PDB file of C-alpha atoms in Angstrom:
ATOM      1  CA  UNK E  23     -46.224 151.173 321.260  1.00  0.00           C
ATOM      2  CA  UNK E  24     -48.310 154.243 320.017  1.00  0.00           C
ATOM      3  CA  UNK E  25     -50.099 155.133 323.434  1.00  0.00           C
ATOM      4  CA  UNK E  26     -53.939 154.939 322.997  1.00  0.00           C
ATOM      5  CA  UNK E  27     -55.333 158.595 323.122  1.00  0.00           C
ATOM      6  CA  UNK E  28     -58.486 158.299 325.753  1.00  0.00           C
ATOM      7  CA  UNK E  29     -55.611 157.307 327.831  1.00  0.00           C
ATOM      8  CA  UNK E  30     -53.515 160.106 327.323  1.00  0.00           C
ATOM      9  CA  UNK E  31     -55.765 162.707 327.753  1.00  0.00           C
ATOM     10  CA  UNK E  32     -56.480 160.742 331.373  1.00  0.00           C
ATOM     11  CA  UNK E  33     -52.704 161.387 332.106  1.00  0.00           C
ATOM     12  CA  UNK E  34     -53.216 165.184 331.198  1.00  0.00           C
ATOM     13  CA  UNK E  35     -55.997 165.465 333.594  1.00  0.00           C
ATOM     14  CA  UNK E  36     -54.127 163.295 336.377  1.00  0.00           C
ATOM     15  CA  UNK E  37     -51.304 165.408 336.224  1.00  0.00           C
ATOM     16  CA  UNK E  38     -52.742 168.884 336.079  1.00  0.00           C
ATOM     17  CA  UNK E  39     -55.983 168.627 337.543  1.00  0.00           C
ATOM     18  CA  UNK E  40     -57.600 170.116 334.926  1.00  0.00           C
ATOM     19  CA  UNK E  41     -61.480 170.333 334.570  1.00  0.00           C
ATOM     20  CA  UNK E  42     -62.622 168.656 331.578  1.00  0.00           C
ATOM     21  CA  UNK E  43     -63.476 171.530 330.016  1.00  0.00           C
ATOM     22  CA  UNK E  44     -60.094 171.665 328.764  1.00  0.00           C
ATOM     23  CA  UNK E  45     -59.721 168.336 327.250  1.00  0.00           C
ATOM     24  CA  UNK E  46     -62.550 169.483 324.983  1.00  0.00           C
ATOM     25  CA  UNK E  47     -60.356 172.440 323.632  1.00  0.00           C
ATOM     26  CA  UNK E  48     -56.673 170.387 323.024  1.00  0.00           C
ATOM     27  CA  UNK E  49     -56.444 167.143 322.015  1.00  0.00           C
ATOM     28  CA  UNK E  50     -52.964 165.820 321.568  1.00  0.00           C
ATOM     29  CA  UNK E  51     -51.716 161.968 320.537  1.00  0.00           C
ATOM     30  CA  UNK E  52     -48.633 160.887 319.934  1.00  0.00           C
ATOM     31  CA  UNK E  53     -46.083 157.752 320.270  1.00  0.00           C
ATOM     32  CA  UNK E  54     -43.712 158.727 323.571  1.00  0.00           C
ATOM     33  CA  UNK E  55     -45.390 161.372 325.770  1.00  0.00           C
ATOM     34  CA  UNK E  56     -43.531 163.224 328.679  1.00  0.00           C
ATOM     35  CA  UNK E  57     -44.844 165.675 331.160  1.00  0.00           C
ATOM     36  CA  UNK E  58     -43.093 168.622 333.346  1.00  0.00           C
ATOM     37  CA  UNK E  59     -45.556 169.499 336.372  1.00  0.00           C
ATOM     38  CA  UNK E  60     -43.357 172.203 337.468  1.00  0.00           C
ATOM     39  CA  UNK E  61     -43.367 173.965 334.012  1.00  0.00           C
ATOM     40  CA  UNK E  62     -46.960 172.265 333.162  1.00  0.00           C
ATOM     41  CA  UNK E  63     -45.263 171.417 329.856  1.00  0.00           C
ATOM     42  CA  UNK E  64     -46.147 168.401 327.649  1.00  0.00           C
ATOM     43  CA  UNK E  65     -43.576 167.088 325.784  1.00  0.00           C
ATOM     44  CA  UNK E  66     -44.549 164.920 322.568  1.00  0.00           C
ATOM     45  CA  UNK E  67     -42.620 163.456 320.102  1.00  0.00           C
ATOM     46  CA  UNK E  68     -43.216 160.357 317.423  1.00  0.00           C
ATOM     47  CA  UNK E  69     -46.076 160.415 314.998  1.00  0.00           C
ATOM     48  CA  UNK E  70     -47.545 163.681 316.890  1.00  0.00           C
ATOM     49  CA  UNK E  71     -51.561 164.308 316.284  1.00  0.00           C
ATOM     50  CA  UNK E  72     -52.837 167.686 317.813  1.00  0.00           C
ATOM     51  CA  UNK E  73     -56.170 168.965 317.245  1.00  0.00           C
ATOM     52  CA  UNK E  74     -59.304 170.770 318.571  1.00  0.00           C
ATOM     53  CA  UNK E  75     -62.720 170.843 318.722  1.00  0.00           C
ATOM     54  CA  UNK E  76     -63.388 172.373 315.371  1.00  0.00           C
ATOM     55  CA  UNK E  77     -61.046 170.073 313.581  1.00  0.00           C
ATOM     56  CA  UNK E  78     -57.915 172.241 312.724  1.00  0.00           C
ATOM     57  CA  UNK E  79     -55.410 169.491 312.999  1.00  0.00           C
ATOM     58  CA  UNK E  80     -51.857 169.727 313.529  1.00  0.00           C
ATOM     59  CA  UNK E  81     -49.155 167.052 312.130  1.00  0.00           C
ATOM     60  CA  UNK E  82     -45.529 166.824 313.279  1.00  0.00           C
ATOM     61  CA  UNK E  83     -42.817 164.228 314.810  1.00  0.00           C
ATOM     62  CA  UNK E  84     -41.915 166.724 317.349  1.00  0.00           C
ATOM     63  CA  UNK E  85     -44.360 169.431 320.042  1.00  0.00           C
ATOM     64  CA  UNK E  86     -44.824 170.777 323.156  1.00  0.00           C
ATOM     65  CA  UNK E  87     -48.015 172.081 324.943  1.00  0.00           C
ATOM     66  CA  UNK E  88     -47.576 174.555 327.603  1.00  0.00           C
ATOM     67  CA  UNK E  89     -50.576 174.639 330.003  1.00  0.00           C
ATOM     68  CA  UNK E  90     -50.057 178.220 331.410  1.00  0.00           C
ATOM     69  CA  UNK E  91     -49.362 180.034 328.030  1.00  0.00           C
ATOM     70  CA  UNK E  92     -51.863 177.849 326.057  1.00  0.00           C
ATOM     71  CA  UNK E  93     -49.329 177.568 323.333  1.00  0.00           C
ATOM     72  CA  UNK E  94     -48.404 174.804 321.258  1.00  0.00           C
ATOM     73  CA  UNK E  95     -44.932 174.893 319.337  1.00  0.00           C
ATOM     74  CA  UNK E  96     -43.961 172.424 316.977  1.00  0.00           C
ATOM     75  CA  UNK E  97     -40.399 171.693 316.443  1.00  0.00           C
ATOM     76  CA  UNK E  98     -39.192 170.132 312.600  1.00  0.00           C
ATOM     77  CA  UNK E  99     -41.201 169.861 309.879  1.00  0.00           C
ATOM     78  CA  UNK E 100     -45.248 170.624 310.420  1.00  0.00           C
ATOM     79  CA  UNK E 101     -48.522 170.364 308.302  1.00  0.00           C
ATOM     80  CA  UNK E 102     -51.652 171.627 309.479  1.00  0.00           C
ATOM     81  CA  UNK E 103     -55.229 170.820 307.982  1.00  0.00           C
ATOM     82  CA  UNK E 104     -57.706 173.364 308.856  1.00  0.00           C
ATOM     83  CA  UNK E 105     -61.272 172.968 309.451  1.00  0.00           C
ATOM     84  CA  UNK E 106     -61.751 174.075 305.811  1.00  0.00           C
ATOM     85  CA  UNK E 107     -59.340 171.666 304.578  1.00  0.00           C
ATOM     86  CA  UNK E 108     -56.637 174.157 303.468  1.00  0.00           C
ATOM     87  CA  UNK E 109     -52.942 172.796 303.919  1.00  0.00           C
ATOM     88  CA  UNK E 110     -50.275 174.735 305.788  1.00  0.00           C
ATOM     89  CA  UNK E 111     -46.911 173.096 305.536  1.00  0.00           C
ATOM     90  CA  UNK E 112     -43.682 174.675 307.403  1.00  0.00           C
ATOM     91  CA  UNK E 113     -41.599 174.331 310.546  1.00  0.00           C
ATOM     92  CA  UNK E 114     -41.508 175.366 313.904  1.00  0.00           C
ATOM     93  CA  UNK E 115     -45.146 176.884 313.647  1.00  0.00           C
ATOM     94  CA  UNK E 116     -47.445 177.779 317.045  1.00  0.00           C
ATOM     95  CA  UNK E 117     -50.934 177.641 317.904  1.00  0.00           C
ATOM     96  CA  UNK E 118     -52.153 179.552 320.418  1.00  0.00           C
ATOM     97  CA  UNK E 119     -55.400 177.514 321.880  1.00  0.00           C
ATOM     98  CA  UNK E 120     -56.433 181.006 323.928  1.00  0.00           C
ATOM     99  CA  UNK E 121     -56.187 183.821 321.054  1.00  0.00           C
ATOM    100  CA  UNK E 122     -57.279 180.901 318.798  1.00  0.00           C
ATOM    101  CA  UNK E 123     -54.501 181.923 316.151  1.00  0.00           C
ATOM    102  CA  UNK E 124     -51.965 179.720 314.118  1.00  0.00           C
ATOM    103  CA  UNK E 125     -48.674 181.434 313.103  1.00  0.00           C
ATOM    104  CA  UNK E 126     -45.173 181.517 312.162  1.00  0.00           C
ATOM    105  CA  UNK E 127     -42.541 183.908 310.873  1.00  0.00           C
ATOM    106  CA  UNK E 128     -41.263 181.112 308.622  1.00  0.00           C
ATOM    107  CA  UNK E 129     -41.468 180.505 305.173  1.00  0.00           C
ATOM    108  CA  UNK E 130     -44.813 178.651 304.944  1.00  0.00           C
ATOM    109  CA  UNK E 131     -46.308 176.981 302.297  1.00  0.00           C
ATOM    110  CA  UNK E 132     -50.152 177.484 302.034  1.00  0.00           C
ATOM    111  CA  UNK E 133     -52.814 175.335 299.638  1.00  0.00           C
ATOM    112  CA  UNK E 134     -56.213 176.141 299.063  1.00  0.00           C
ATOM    113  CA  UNK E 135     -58.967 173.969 297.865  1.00  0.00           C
ATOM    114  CA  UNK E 136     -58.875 175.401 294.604  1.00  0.00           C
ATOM    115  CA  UNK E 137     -54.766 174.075 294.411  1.00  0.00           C
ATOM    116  CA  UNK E 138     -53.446 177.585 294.813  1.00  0.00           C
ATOM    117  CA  UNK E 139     -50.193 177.664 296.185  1.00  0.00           C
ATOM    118  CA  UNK E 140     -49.415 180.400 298.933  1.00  0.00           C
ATOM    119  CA  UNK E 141     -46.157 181.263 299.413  1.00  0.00           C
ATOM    120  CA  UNK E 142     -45.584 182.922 302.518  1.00  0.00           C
ATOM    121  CA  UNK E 143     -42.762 184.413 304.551  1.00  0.00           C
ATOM    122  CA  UNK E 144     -44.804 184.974 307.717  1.00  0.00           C
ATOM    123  CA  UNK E 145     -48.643 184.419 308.092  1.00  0.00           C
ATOM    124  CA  UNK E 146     -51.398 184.616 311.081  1.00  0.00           C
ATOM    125  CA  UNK E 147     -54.588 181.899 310.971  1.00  0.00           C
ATOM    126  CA  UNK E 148     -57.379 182.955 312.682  1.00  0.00           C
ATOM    127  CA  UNK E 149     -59.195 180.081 313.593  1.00  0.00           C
ATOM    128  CA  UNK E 150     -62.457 181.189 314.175  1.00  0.00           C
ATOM    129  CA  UNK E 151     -62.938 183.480 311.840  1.00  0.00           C
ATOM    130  CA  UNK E 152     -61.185 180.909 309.242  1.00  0.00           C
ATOM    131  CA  UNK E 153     -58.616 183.619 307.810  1.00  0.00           C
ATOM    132  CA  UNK E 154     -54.899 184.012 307.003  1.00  0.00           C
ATOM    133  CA  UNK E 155     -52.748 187.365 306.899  1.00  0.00           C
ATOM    134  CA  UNK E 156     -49.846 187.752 305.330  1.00  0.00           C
ATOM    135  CA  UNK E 157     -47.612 190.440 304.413  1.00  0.00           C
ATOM    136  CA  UNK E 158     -44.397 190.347 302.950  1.00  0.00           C
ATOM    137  CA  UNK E 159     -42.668 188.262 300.335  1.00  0.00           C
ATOM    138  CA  UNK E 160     -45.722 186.469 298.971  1.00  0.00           C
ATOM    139  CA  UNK E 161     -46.016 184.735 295.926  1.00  0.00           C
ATOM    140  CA  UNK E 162     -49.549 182.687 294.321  1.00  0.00           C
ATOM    141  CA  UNK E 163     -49.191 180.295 291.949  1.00  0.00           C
ATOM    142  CA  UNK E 164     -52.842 179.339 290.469  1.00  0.00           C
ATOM    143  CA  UNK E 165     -53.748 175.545 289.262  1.00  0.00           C
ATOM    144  CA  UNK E 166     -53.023 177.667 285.758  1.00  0.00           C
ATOM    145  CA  UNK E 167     -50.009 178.480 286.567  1.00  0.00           C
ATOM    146  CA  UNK E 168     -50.419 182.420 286.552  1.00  0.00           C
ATOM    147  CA  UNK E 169     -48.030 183.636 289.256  1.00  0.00           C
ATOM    148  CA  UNK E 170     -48.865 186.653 291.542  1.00  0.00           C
ATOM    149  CA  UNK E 171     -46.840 188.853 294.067  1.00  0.00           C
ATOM    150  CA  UNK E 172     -48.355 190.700 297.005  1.00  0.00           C
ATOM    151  CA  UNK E 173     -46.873 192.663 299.296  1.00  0.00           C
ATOM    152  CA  UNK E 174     -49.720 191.914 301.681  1.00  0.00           C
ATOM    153  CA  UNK E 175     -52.423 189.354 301.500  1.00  0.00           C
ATOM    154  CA  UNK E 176     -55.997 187.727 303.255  1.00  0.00           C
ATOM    155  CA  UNK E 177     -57.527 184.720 302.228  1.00  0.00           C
ATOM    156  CA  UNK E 178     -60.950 183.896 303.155  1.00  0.00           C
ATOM    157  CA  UNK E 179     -61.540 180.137 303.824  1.00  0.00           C
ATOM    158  CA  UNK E 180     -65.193 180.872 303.692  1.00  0.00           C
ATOM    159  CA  UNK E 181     -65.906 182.624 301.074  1.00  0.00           C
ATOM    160  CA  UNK E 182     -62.915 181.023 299.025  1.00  0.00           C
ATOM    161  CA  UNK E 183     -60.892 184.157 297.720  1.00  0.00           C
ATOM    162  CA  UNK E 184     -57.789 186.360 297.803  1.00  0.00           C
ATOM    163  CA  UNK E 185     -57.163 189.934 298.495  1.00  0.00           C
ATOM    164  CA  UNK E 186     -53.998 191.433 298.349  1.00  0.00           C
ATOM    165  CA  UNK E 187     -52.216 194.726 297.469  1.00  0.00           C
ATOM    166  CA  UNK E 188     -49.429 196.108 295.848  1.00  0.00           C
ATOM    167  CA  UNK E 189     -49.630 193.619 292.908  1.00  0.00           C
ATOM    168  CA  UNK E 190     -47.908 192.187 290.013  1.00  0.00           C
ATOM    169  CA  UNK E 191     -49.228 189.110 287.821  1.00  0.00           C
ATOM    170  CA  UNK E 192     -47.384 186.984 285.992  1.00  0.00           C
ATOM    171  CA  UNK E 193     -50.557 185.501 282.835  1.00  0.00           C
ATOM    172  CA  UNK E 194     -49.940 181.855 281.495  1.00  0.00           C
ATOM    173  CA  UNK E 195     -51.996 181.836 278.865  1.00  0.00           C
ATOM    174  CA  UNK E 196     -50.918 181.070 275.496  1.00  0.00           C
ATOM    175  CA  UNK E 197     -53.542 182.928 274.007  1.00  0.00           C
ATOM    176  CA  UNK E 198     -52.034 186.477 274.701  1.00  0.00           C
ATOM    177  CA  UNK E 199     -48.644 185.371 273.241  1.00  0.00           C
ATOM    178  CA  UNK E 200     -49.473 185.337 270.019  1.00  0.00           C
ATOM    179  CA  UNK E 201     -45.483 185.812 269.391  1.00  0.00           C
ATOM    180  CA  UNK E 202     -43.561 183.586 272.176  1.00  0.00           C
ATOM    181  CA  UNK E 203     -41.820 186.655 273.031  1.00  0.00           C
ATOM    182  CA  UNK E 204     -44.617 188.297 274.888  1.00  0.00           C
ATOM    183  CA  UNK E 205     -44.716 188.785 278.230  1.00  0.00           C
ATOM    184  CA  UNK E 206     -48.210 189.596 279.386  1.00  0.00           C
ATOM    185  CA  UNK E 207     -48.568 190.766 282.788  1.00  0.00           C
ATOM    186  CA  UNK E 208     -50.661 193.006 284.926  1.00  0.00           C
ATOM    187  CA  UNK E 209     -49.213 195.343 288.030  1.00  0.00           C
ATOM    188  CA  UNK E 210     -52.405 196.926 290.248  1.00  0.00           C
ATOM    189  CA  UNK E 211     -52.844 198.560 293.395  1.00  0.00           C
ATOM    190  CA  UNK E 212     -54.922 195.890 294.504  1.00  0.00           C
ATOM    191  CA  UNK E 213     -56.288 192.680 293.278  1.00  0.00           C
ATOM    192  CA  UNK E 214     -59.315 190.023 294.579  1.00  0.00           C
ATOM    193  CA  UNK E 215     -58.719 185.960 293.627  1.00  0.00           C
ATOM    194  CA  UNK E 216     -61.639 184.082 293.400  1.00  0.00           C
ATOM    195  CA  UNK E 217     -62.091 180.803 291.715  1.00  0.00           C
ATOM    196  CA  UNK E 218     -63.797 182.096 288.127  1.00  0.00           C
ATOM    197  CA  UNK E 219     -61.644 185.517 287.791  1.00  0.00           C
ATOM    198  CA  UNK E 220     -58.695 188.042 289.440  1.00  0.00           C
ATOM    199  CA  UNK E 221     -60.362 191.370 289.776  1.00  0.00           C
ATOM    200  CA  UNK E 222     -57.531 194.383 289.299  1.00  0.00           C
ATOM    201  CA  UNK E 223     -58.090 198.150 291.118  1.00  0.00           C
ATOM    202  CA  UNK E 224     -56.084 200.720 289.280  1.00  0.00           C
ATOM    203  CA  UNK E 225     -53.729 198.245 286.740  1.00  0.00           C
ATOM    204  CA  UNK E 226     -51.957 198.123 283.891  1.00  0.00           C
ATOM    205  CA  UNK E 227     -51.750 195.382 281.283  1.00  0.00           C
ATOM    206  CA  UNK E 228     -49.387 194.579 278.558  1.00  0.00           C
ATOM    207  CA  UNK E 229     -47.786 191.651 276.676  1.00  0.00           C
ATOM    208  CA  UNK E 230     -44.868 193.529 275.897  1.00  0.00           C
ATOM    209  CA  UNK E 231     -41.422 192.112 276.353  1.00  0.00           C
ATOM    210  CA  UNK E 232     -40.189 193.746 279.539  1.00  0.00           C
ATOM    211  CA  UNK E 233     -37.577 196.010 278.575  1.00  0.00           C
ATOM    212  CA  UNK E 234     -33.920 196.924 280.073  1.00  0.00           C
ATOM    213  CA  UNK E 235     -34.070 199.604 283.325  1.00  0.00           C
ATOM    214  CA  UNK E 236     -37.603 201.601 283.697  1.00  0.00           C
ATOM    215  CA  UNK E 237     -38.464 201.818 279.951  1.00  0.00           C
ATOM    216  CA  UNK E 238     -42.071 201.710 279.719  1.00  0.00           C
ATOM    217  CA  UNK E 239     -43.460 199.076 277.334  1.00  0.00           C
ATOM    218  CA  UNK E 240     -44.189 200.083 273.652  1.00  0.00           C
ATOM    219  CA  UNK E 241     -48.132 200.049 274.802  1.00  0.00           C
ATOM    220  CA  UNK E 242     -50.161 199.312 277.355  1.00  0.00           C
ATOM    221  CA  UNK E 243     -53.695 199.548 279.214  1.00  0.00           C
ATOM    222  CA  UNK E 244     -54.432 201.532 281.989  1.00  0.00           C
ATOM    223  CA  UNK E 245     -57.540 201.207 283.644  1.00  0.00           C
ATOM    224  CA  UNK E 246     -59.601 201.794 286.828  1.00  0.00           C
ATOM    225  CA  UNK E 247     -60.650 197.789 286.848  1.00  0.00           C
ATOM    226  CA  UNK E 248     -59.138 195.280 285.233  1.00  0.00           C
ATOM    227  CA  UNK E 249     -61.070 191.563 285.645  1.00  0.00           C
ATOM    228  CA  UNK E 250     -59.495 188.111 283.596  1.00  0.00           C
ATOM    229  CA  UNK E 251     -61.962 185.731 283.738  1.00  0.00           C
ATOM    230  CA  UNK E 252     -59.623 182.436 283.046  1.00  0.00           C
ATOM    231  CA  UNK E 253     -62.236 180.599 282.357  1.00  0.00           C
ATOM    232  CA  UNK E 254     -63.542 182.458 279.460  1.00  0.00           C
ATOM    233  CA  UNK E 255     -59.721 183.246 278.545  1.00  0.00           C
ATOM    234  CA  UNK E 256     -60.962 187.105 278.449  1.00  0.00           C
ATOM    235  CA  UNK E 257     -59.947 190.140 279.879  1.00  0.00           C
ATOM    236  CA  UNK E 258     -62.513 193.003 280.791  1.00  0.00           C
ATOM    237  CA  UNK E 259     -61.310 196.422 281.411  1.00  0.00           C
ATOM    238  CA  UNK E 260     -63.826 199.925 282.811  1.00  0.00           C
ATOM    239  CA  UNK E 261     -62.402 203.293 282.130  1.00  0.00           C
ATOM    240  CA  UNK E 262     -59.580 202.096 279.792  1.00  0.00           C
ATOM    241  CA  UNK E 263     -56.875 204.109 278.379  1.00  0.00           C
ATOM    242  CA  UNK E 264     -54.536 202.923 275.550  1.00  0.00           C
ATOM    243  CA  UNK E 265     -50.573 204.186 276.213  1.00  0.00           C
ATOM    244  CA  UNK E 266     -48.003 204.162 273.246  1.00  0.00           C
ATOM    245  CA  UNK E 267     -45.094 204.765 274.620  1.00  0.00           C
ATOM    246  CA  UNK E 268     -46.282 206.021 277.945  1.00  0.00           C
ATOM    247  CA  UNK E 269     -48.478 208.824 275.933  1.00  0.00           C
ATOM    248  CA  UNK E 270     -52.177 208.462 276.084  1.00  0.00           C
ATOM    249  CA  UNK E 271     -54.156 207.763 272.583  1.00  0.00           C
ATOM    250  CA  UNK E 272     -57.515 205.968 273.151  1.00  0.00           C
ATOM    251  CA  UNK E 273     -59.809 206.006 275.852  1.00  0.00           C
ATOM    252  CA  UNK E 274     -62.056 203.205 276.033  1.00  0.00           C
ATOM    253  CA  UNK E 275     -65.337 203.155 278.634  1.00  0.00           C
ATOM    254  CA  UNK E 276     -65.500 199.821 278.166  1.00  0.00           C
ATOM    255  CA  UNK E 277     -63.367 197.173 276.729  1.00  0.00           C
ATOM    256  CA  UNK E 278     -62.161 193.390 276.105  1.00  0.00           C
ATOM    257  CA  UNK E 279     -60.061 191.009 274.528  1.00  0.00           C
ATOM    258  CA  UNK E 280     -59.092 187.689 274.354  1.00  0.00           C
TER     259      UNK E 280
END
């Protein structure tokens, strides 16, 4: 029977003789519970609950707590709602309860609020200041489908965004593939995600096809910013410059287009 979980954090304090200061930081349920007092290790395993006082709760069949290190490791298969409601699903992941920080160096699966899908191959949560780092393979795939690969990332729980570096974007939108061959993508130094638009430092856009080896495309646009505002299916450029065939031609202060 699942043991009740006023009476579990009794046994924590029976066996450890902690101050109850503590059972306000950890709280931990689960359906067989099994404690080491020589390695003040808590063993849980069934239906596993973990949480803390600012709600960041942690999901798993398998964990242990280890009083001295203030770590908790999950073992198998783990989700993780923080307190902002964003989704981390992976295995084997730790929280440290004194650094305050959730990580792995796992492929992790992140969701946002917005349905963007993180794709992670290592990340840090800091759970205070409500932010993820992540560098690495990383992949975003937007509730439009528009795909996006960083080399390093944050994301803001707060303030709801994405800023990464080293970028190339993937654009799902039928409306710049006027001929199904097109290929419209953008590469940039940097790039910011927000809900409304993805704001580009120093990119390049074209539609072209991509082409065999390290031919450049037949044109493209280079500019200092680049924004696509999904939502208005447009695409704003400052200090534009029109390539044919890698060779300048046009230089545009400011420009759009669908």
């Amino acid at each position: 029977m699942k043991n009740n979980l006023f009476k579990f954090l009794f046994l924590i304090l029976l066996s450890f003789g902690l101050q109850s200061s503590f059972a306000e930081e950890v709280f931990i349920d689960a359906e067989v519970v099994e404690v080491n007092k020589e390695s003040k290790t808590i063993y849980a395993k069934g239906n596993v609950k973990i949480y803390d006082k600012m709600e960041n709760t942690i999901y798993s069949d398998s964990a242990e707590y280890n009083k001295l290190t203030g770590i908790v490791k999950t073992i198998g298969p783990t989700k993780i709602i923080t307190s902002n409601k964003y989704e981390i699903e992976g295995e084997n992941l730790f929280y440290d309860d004194n650094k305050k920080i959730i990580y792995s160096q796992n492929e992790t699966l992140i969701t946002d609020t917005d349905n963007n899908k993180i794709l992670v191959s290592m990340f840090n949560y800091l759970t205070l200041k409500n932010m993820f780092f992540s560098k690495g393979n990383i992949e975003v795939t937007d509730k439009r489908s528009n795909k996006y690969y960083f080399s390093e990332i944050y994301i803001d729980e707060k303030e709801k965004k994405i800023v990464g570096s080293d970028i190339k974007s993937y654009i799902n939108d039928e409306n710049l593939k006027p001929d199904k061959r097109n290929e419209p993508r953008l590469f940039a130094n940097s790039a910011t995600l927000t809900q409304e638009n993805t704001v580009f430092e120093k990119g390049v856009f074209t539609s072209c096809k991509s082409r065999d080896g390290k031919k450049c495309p037949p044109w493209a646009l280079r500019a200092k910013k680049i924004e696509h505002n999904a939502a208005k299916k447009t695409i704003y450029y400052t200090d534009a410059v029109m390539k044919i065939y890698d060779f300048p031609v046009f230089y545009f202060p400011k420009f759009f287009h669908p």
